[in-house]
Each structure stands twice: as C-alpha cells, then as structure tokens.
Amino acid sequence: MDQDARQDGIDPRQDRPLDIPAAELAGLVEATAQLAAGYWSGLDQRPAYPRTGGGETARLFARPWAEDGRGAAVLEDFSAIAEHSRPSGGRFFGYVFGSGEPVGALGDLLASALNQNVGAWRSAPAAVAVERAVIGWLGEAVGCPGFTGSLCGGGSSANLMALAMAREARLPANEDGVRPGVVYASEQVHMSIPKAVALIGLGRRNLRLIPVDADMRLRVDALEAAIAEDRAAGRTPLAVVATAGTVATGAIDPLRPIAAIARREDMWMHVDGAFGVLASLAAPALFDGLSEADSLSLDAHKWLYQPVDCGCLLHRHRDVAQTTFSHSGDYVRALNTDPEEAFAFFEESLELSRRFRALKLWLSLQYHGRAAFRAAIARDLAHARLLEAEIAAHPELELLSSGPLSAVCFRHREKDNEALLRRLIARRRVFLSNATIDGRFALRACFVNHRTTEDDVREIVAEVIAAAGEVNG
Ligand SMILES: Cc1ncc(COP(=O)(O)O)c(C=O)c1O
C-alpha cells in the first residue's frame, strides 16, 4: 500500500469496496424482510401518531457520517425510525394518504434491486413495457381506454405536466416564448395548480378561481361568465382544470358541462383526479364526462393504496406530449425500425432518469385482482357514510360536508376546534387533519385506507368527544 493511501485509510487495491459477499447479502435481505413483516403485523398496536416533537426527532437522528461502516448493525436503526414515524395503520385519516399496500412495497424493493432507468426502452426494455401496460390498465380502470401517459412522483407533477402540455397545445411557447393565457379552476382547487400555473410562466394572476356551489362544485355559469369577461378584455382562455375529488371535501366538478365549454371555447380540459378519480372503479357514475378530458391526473399512492410515490398523468395527445417535452426532437427520428424499441418516456414526460414505479402496481394490482381494489374503495366510501351517520347521531357535532367521495368535514359546535384537533392528535388514538369550510375550521377525516375497520371509524367520534372533554371552550 502506498504512503498516501495508508494516511487516509484508503486501500486503492481493494477491488469493489462496496460489494457485499453473496451470503452476507442474503442475510441482509432476510433481516430487512423480517423488519418489514414485523412492522406490518404490529401496525394495529402502534399509536396513531408519534409522541416526539420536532426538536427531539431532529436530535435523535442528528449524527455524523462515520468513516467506518457499521455493517448490518445499521438495520437496528429501523426500530427507532419506525417508532418516531407516523404509522400507516387503520386509524390514520389525515390528508389524502394511501395506506401503503405491502405487495406494492415489495415491488418497490424489487424495482430498486433491478435498478432500471425507465427513461427509454433502450435503458429499460421490460420496465418500459410493464409501465406502458400499467398505464393502459389505469386508463381503462377509470373509463378512459386508449389514453396514454406516464407514471410520475405524484399529482403535483402530473398537474404540472398537464398544464405545460395545455400551454404548448394552445399557445406554443417553444417557438415564440410564453404568451399569457388564462387558466380556470374552482376556488377549491388544490395548491398544485397555482404552483403549476406559476412554474409554466403564466403567472398566478392568470389563474381565475371560479366560485363553487353549495356542494363545493365549480359553478358552470360563473366559469362561462369569467371566460366571456376575459375574451372581452382581449385575453386568451387557455385551459380549464376540473377537480374530481377536491382535497377538502371530495367534491367532483360537473365534468361533462365543463368539457362542453372547453370544446366550445377551444380550451384544454384537465381533470385533477389525484384524490378521487380512482373511485370510478367502484362508483363510475360519479365521473360522467371524464373521458372527454384532454388530460387527467391520478394518484395510485392515494386511492390504490400504493406506497409513495406513484402518481400518473393520462392524456389523449401523444403528439402534444412530444412537442412539450422532447428537447432533442429524437422522437421524430427513426432510432430503430421497431417503434417499441424507439419508445422513450423522456421524450414525452418531464423526467429523464425515472424509477421503475410500475413494478409495484404490476405486482400489487395482479396479486389482489381488480375486484379486491374495487371492494376496498367501496368500503372506504361506506366508511365515510358511516362517519357521517355517527356525526349526525351526536348533536354536539355538526357535519360541514358530505359525500360523494370519502372526505368528511365536521366540527364540534361548542369547542375551539383547533385546540380540539391538537388534543385529539396528542391522544394518539386516531389522526385527523383539518380544512377550512366557509371560513370555519373543520376537522377532516379521509378514507383511502385498506386497513380501516368500522370500529376504527366509530373510534373517530368517540375520540373527538373524549378530546372535547379535555379542552376548554
Ligand atoms: C386534488 C389533489 N390534487 C393534487 C394533489 C397533489 O398530489 P401529490 O401530493 O401526489 O403531489 C392532491 C394531494 O392531496 C390532491 O388532493
């Protein structure tokens, strides 16, 4: 060993320094599998939220990256990380967050083991074919057969890609630079839409937030009036975003009338279905008009219960996707006589290096079969209706929103609901999040959780009443 190498402890002759001998690797895999299995089987016993505050959590995991490896002992950290994590158990009802179906998680492990770059067939032949097949399943499952698209990190990325495509379709920016166009969405729209409008250079002042009706659905008359006003002022209506499952209450905008307006006005119609669209597996009638959309977002890490991340953009315009996302223009060049082999996701979506997200769907969706997912979604819907009935049976509680999907907003009539929610979370038996409904602070439960039982649902009301007894005024 030369002098320099000895000083920094590096032996340059050590071949393959990160390689793990096969027997040791098998042991590591086994130990990791046991950790995962133990975690899943013990989920019911875990509190709904960790006790640790922010400072303590940071202190627990603040440590230097040591010069010497710890080997398999590093897996011992999993127990502390799990203890101070928010568990994916049946009593978590916050946000819109899927429950992490275990076969999907195993799919993520295998996807990382394969380590494919799913940017193009050339770098990931089977993975590209699997993702394209899964995209076909998803399109067909939501009543939009023939739609194409790609998987992505989540609804926010899908919405961003959709609005970039809308702009390129109606006011092409690649040639002429960004020209202002107006995007319309209901005032209940998810924050990822204003973000996307800003990121594609339109500026948030070119987003019109349209008032909603008593059911929190975009008002079609107000949309028409806003479009007419913009046209009269010489502005160009570009796109309308309909939401199929608003994040606060799960409202579904009137898709068919909005589609008719978009067609008449030559606007792109995007449906943000990140929360709700997958419920069409169990309740397709709720989504009448969906297939009229130019594009739609959905999140398999929400209502297909997959571990994050697993978003999806579906659309009907491969040509627009290519003009929006291809930098090289290679998609028009015959790289290969076989169109399957010439296919590149990076020529029609945002990312170049891409995870093999489709493998978890491939395994999980086929392991359980379509009927099981339909039944799980139907059960989530039934749980939401059960909670509404429980709330109605308790006069001290007031229901603030109901149906048609699985978000339920309510409040305690006499208590400070913000203090109540803090107390409820501190009790750690159920986890709810919050929303603002007509200016009022609401407790919000959302059911996208295959582990939840009817008892868990009843526990929500019992816990709210118990927490109310522990807060003043
Ligand atoms: C309606 C809606 N759109 C978009 C998103 C964003 O999705 P993601 O968190 O996967 O980026 C959400 C998340 O809750 C949502 O409810």
XYZ file of C-alpha atoms and ligand atoms in Angstrom:
489
model
C 0.000 0.000 0.000
C 1.450 3.432 -0.847
C 2.087 6.065 1.805
C -0.805 8.411 0.858
C -3.334 5.632 0.832
C -2.306 4.492 4.304
C -2.703 8.041 5.640
C -6.351 8.379 4.568
C -7.175 4.786 5.314
C -7.930 4.028 1.668
C -6.592 0.924 0.069
C -6.796 1.605 -3.667
C -6.123 -2.042 -4.395
C -9.286 -3.057 -2.673
C -11.395 -4.201 -5.583
C -15.122 -3.475 -5.441
C -15.132 -1.840 -1.984
C -18.951 -1.682 -1.753
C -19.590 -5.220 -2.872
C -21.201 -7.453 -0.252
C -20.460 -11.191 -0.300
C -23.471 -13.179 -1.512
C -24.143 -14.992 1.799
C -23.983 -11.754 3.789
C -26.290 -10.061 1.289
C -28.825 -12.872 1.590
C -28.737 -12.413 5.375
C -29.311 -8.683 4.993
C -32.276 -9.256 2.697
C -33.754 -11.724 5.154
C -33.273 -9.341 8.081
C -34.818 -6.467 6.109
C -37.797 -8.617 5.135
C -38.306 -9.519 8.787
C -38.256 -5.872 9.786
C -40.902 -5.051 7.180
C -43.072 -8.033 8.120
C -42.772 -7.208 11.824
C -43.724 -3.603 11.150
C -46.804 -4.554 9.153
C -48.001 -7.168 11.619
C -47.631 -4.778 14.556
C -49.323 -1.769 12.959
C -52.521 -2.141 14.991
C -50.596 -1.817 18.220
C -48.850 1.392 17.257
C -50.271 4.767 18.337
C -51.789 6.845 15.541
C -49.043 9.438 15.888
C -45.586 9.547 17.498
C -45.117 11.346 20.795
C -41.871 13.039 19.808
C -41.764 16.732 18.974
C -39.720 18.270 16.154
C -36.610 19.169 18.152
C -36.367 15.767 19.749
C -36.811 13.964 16.434
C -34.034 16.044 14.891
C -31.731 15.331 17.846
C -32.434 11.598 17.673
C -31.212 11.361 14.109
C -28.500 14.022 14.033
C -25.201 12.211 13.723
C -22.100 12.447 11.568
C -21.500 10.068 8.679
C -18.839 7.856 10.249
C -15.651 6.935 8.452
C -16.073 3.250 9.287
C -19.108 1.248 8.255
C -21.439 -0.272 10.852
C -22.428 -3.205 8.689
C -25.718 -4.962 9.363
C -25.992 -3.219 12.739
C -27.337 -0.216 10.847
C -30.655 -2.064 10.447
C -31.130 -1.671 14.207
C -31.950 1.990 13.488
C -35.174 0.953 11.762
C -36.932 0.384 15.045
C -36.297 3.980 16.212
C -37.173 5.398 12.817
C -40.441 3.450 12.811
C -41.215 4.460 16.401
C -40.884 8.142 15.548
C -42.736 7.886 12.258
C -46.393 8.399 11.521
C -47.669 4.820 11.198
C -49.695 3.626 8.203
C -52.290 1.954 10.411
C -56.057 1.821 10.089
C -56.636 4.878 12.290
C -54.779 7.372 10.147
C -57.346 9.594 8.398
C -55.263 12.658 7.605
C -54.776 14.424 4.266
C -55.324 12.092 1.278
C -52.739 9.499 2.005
C -52.891 5.869 0.941
C -52.132 3.115 3.386
C -49.096 1.520 1.712
C -50.159 -1.888 0.445
C -47.338 -4.349 1.305
C -47.105 -6.128 -2.066
C -46.577 -2.703 -3.593
C -43.785 -2.078 -1.083
C -42.135 -5.348 -2.070
C -42.454 -4.180 -5.658
C -40.511 -1.046 -4.720
C -37.755 -3.198 -3.239
C -37.547 -5.334 -6.360
C -37.639 -2.230 -8.566
C -34.640 -0.861 -6.709
C -32.898 -4.238 -6.976
C -33.378 -4.164 -10.751
C -32.306 -0.507 -10.803
C -33.686 0.305 -14.228
C -33.707 3.756 -15.697
C -37.188 3.781 -17.179
C -36.473 6.757 -19.421
C -36.467 4.700 -22.610
C -36.832 1.186 -23.933
C -33.105 1.207 -24.676
C -32.223 1.542 -20.994
C -35.092 -0.488 -19.527
C -36.810 -2.774 -22.030
C -39.067 -4.831 -19.763
C -39.743 -1.964 -17.361
C -40.912 0.293 -20.197
C -43.227 -2.439 -21.462
C -44.585 -3.000 -17.924
C -45.198 0.717 -17.376
C -46.955 1.065 -20.720
C -49.159 -1.913 -19.864
C -49.972 -0.489 -16.428
C -50.825 2.900 -17.959
C -53.284 1.030 -20.187
C -54.836 -0.665 -17.125
C -55.227 2.646 -15.298
C -56.795 4.392 -18.284
C -59.227 1.565 -18.746
C -59.977 1.358 -14.992
C -61.113 4.986 -14.905
C -63.194 4.712 -18.062
C -60.655 6.301 -20.395
C -59.429 3.434 -22.544
C -56.902 4.462 -25.174
C -55.426 7.264 -23.078
C -51.650 7.226 -22.933
C -49.328 8.781 -20.343
C -46.734 8.042 -17.728
C -46.180 7.478 -14.043
C -44.606 10.252 -12.012
C -43.934 11.362 -8.452
C -47.481 12.417 -7.664
C -50.471 14.559 -8.507
C -48.443 17.762 -8.351
C -46.022 16.570 -11.034
C -48.880 15.223 -13.144
C -50.743 18.548 -12.905
C -47.597 20.437 -13.863
C -47.041 18.257 -16.921
C -50.697 18.604 -17.925
C -50.653 22.389 -17.809
C -47.335 22.516 -19.679
C -48.984 20.399 -22.378
C -52.080 22.622 -22.380
C -49.953 25.704 -22.931
C -47.959 24.043 -25.695
C -51.163 22.900 -27.391
C -52.916 26.256 -27.320
C -50.192 28.939 -27.057
C -46.971 27.196 -28.131
C -44.093 28.723 -26.218
C -41.185 26.777 -27.657
C -41.139 28.893 -30.802
C -42.442 32.241 -29.639
C -41.808 32.408 -25.887
C -44.505 32.377 -23.246
C -47.640 34.337 -24.092
C -50.240 34.944 -21.432
C -53.257 32.677 -21.426
C -55.819 32.213 -18.703
C -56.391 29.038 -16.689
C -59.701 28.483 -14.871
C -60.307 26.285 -11.848
C -62.639 26.293 -8.883
C -61.717 28.135 -5.723
C -61.415 24.690 -4.097
C -58.576 23.721 -6.431
C -55.505 22.032 -4.967
C -52.468 24.225 -4.435
C -50.515 22.254 -7.040
C -52.492 24.052 -9.781
C -51.483 27.631 -8.838
C -47.966 26.259 -8.431
C -48.057 24.773 -11.936
C -49.511 27.950 -13.442
C -46.644 29.889 -11.883
C -44.000 27.380 -12.962
C -45.043 27.347 -16.610
C -44.618 31.098 -16.679
C -48.234 32.214 -16.992
C -48.146 33.894 -13.610
C -50.729 33.325 -10.919
C -52.680 36.423 -11.935
C -53.665 34.391 -14.996
C -55.409 31.801 -12.836
C -59.117 32.509 -12.311
C -60.579 30.930 -9.211
C -64.222 30.293 -10.013
C -66.828 30.267 -7.213
C -68.398 26.986 -6.148
C -71.976 25.949 -5.398
C -73.316 24.705 -2.074
C -71.762 21.283 -2.780
C -68.343 22.852 -3.402
C -68.528 22.138 -7.143
C -67.298 24.642 -9.706
C -70.198 26.829 -10.871
C -70.520 26.427 -14.610
C -72.372 29.754 -15.015
C -69.539 31.563 -13.233
C -66.992 29.798 -15.431
C -68.786 30.941 -18.584
C -69.014 34.495 -17.271
C -65.297 34.572 -16.419
C -64.332 33.279 -19.866
C -66.567 35.871 -21.551
C -65.074 38.647 -19.440
C -61.529 37.598 -20.330
C -62.346 37.375 -24.028
C -63.962 40.815 -23.932
C -60.753 42.160 -22.386
C -58.673 40.607 -25.176
C -57.235 37.803 -23.068
C -56.920 34.191 -24.255
C -58.641 31.435 -22.275
C -56.196 28.551 -22.340
C -57.301 25.727 -20.079
C -59.872 24.715 -17.523
C -58.981 22.459 -14.625
C -61.890 20.461 -13.262
C -61.305 18.699 -9.962
C -62.606 15.177 -9.469
C -62.310 14.990 -5.720
C -61.372 18.306 -4.130
C -58.839 17.917 -1.393
C -61.017 19.477 1.325
C -64.397 17.822 0.779
C -64.058 15.427 -2.172
C -66.386 17.434 -4.416
C -66.468 16.451 -8.088
C -66.859 19.348 -10.508
C -69.521 18.880 -13.237
C -67.225 17.227 -15.749
C -69.496 16.899 -18.771
C -70.732 20.521 -18.835
C -67.158 21.730 -18.283
C -65.971 19.540 -21.159
C -68.636 21.075 -23.414
C -67.478 24.575 -22.516
C -63.827 23.646 -23.081
C -64.655 22.246 -26.508
C -66.746 25.245 -27.474
C -64.074 27.687 -26.316
C -61.178 25.686 -27.783
C -59.624 25.278 -24.360
C -57.681 22.339 -22.933
C -59.567 20.447 -20.243
C -57.500 18.898 -17.490
C -59.071 16.903 -14.674
C -57.213 16.882 -11.379
C -58.295 13.464 -10.196
C -55.356 12.952 -7.839
C -57.675 12.266 -4.936
C -60.866 10.974 -6.478
C -60.683 9.562 -9.961
C -59.715 6.026 -8.947
C -63.020 5.785 -7.091
C -64.570 5.323 -10.523
C -63.562 1.681 -10.108
C -66.352 1.407 -7.534
C -68.633 4.308 -8.491
C -68.190 5.095 -12.205
C -71.419 7.101 -12.486
C -69.891 9.862 -10.357
C -67.366 10.622 -13.082
C -69.640 11.105 -16.079
C -67.779 13.112 -18.715
C -64.287 12.204 -17.513
C -63.300 10.633 -20.819
C -63.967 13.963 -22.545
C -60.910 15.444 -20.845
C -57.685 16.131 -22.709
C -55.682 15.026 -19.688
C -56.209 13.756 -16.171
C -54.078 13.195 -13.084
C -54.494 10.352 -10.659
C -52.509 9.138 -7.678
C -52.059 5.425 -7.118
C -50.383 6.332 -3.814
C -53.746 7.652 -2.692
C -56.694 5.516 -3.734
C -54.866 2.447 -4.993
C -53.151 2.241 -1.599
C -49.648 2.093 -3.087
C -46.584 3.251 -1.185
C -45.399 6.720 -2.264
C -44.506 7.666 -4.842
C -46.886 6.716 -7.606
C -48.677 9.487 -9.488
C -49.879 9.289 -13.063
C -50.741 11.590 -15.927
C -53.093 10.192 -18.558
C -53.897 12.073 -21.758
C -55.118 11.741 -25.326
C -52.373 13.735 -27.032
C -49.092 11.944 -27.508
C -48.138 14.475 -30.182
C -48.595 17.354 -27.743
C -46.632 15.492 -25.074
C -43.783 15.139 -27.536
C -43.739 18.780 -28.609
C -43.909 19.781 -24.941
C -41.237 17.506 -23.519
C -38.882 16.450 -26.312
C -35.820 18.598 -26.322
C -33.848 16.652 -28.870
C -36.676 16.041 -31.300
C -35.374 12.490 -31.435
C -38.861 11.107 -31.286
C -39.302 12.023 -34.939
C -36.014 10.413 -35.931
C -36.175 6.695 -36.636
C -33.752 5.466 -33.969
C -34.929 1.990 -34.591
C -37.242 0.450 -37.105
C -39.198 -1.112 -34.240
C -41.455 1.576 -32.697
C -41.467 -0.258 -29.349
C -37.682 -0.100 -29.210
C -37.614 3.566 -30.241
C -40.004 4.490 -27.416
C -38.720 6.952 -24.818
C -40.724 8.240 -21.851
C -38.269 11.124 -21.592
C -39.449 12.353 -24.990
C -42.994 12.735 -23.719
C -42.790 13.489 -19.993
C -40.746 15.521 -17.525
C -38.108 13.200 -16.106
C -35.092 11.672 -17.815
C -33.944 9.225 -15.137
C -37.101 7.568 -13.883
C -37.819 4.993 -11.190
C -39.480 1.707 -12.068
C -42.701 2.805 -10.355
C -44.822 0.478 -12.444
C -43.430 -2.651 -10.812
C -45.291 -2.089 -7.555
C -48.519 -1.647 -9.499
C -47.770 -4.678 -11.651
C -47.340 -6.848 -8.566
C -49.903 -5.354 -6.237
C -52.763 -4.977 -8.740
C -52.353 -8.522 -10.021
C -51.667 -10.080 -6.628
C -55.053 -8.921 -5.339
C -57.006 -8.573 -8.578
C -59.321 -5.836 -9.678
C -62.320 -6.951 -7.612
C -60.344 -6.582 -4.369
C -59.414 -2.974 -5.154
C -62.986 -2.180 -6.160
C -64.193 -3.654 -2.858
C -61.592 -1.726 -0.823
C -62.628 1.558 -2.445
C -66.316 0.749 -1.895
C -65.515 0.085 1.766
C -63.749 3.459 2.068
C -66.859 5.122 0.638
C -69.049 3.193 3.084
C -66.784 4.227 5.971
C -67.257 7.881 5.031
C -71.046 7.427 5.033
C -70.814 5.629 8.392
C -68.864 8.530 9.877
C -71.460 10.976 8.571
C -74.183 8.905 10.264
C -72.205 8.804 13.518
C -71.761 12.577 13.421
C -75.479 13.049 12.781
C -76.188 10.912 15.853
C -74.165 13.265 18.077
C -75.920 16.631 18.427
C -72.760 18.322 19.740
C -71.155 17.659 16.342
C -72.009 19.384 13.076
C -71.406 17.895 9.657
C -69.850 20.518 7.347
C -69.550 18.480 4.166
C -70.764 15.135 2.963
C -70.133 12.842 0.002
C -69.820 11.887 -2.692
C -66.303 10.568 -2.008
C -64.516 9.733 1.201
C -63.596 13.064 2.815
C -65.803 14.122 5.734
C -65.555 17.561 7.345
C -67.213 18.348 10.641
C -66.830 20.366 13.815
C -67.702 20.421 17.460
C -70.414 23.034 17.932
C -69.148 24.387 21.243
C -65.394 23.884 21.341
C -62.411 25.604 19.811
C -61.928 23.036 17.072
C -58.286 23.906 16.516
C -57.481 23.209 20.162
C -59.650 20.103 19.970
C -57.682 18.780 16.985
C -54.367 19.384 18.766
C -55.687 17.472 21.779
C -57.050 14.682 19.590
C -53.689 14.176 17.885
C -51.908 14.285 21.242
C -54.168 11.444 22.469
C -52.658 9.432 19.619
C -55.586 7.072 19.060
C -56.765 8.478 15.729
C -55.247 11.025 13.374
C -57.403 13.625 11.605
C -56.328 16.663 9.626
C -58.212 19.891 9.071
C -59.823 22.035 6.377
C -61.477 25.423 6.166
C -65.146 25.245 5.170
C -66.953 28.556 4.638
C -64.301 30.246 6.728
C -64.697 27.798 9.593
C -62.065 25.471 10.978
C -63.169 21.905 10.284
C -61.960 18.518 11.476
C -61.431 16.347 8.437
C -61.279 12.576 8.046
C -60.380 10.978 4.733
C -60.700 7.281 3.966
C -58.191 5.909 1.492
C -57.045 3.174 3.818
C -57.462 -0.552 3.240
C -56.687 -1.276 6.915
C -59.565 0.715 8.415
C -62.434 -1.177 10.047
C -65.901 0.007 11.105
C -64.657 0.065 14.704
C -61.879 2.426 13.649
C -64.499 4.727 12.110
C -66.587 4.727 15.301
C -63.433 5.472 17.260
C -63.153 8.808 15.424
C -66.313 10.143 17.027
C -65.519 8.599 20.395
C -62.103 10.247 20.341
C -63.414 13.646 19.227
C -65.895 13.586 22.127
C -63.170 12.490 24.539
C -60.768 15.200 23.294
C -63.557 17.791 23.537
C -63.892 16.906 27.203
C -60.252 17.784 27.696
C -60.240 21.246 26.089
C -61.751 24.440 27.422
C -64.248 26.466 25.455
C -56.967 17.125 -5.543
C -55.481 16.959 -5.370
N -54.657 17.307 -6.362
C -53.321 17.191 -6.271
C -52.747 16.685 -5.138
C -51.268 16.579 -5.053
O -50.864 15.257 -5.111
P -49.399 14.815 -4.647
O -49.370 15.034 -3.161
O -49.314 13.399 -5.037
O -48.431 15.692 -5.368
C -53.562 16.303 -4.058
C -52.986 15.794 -2.802
O -53.637 15.585 -1.831
C -54.967 16.433 -4.191
O -55.803 16.055 -3.196
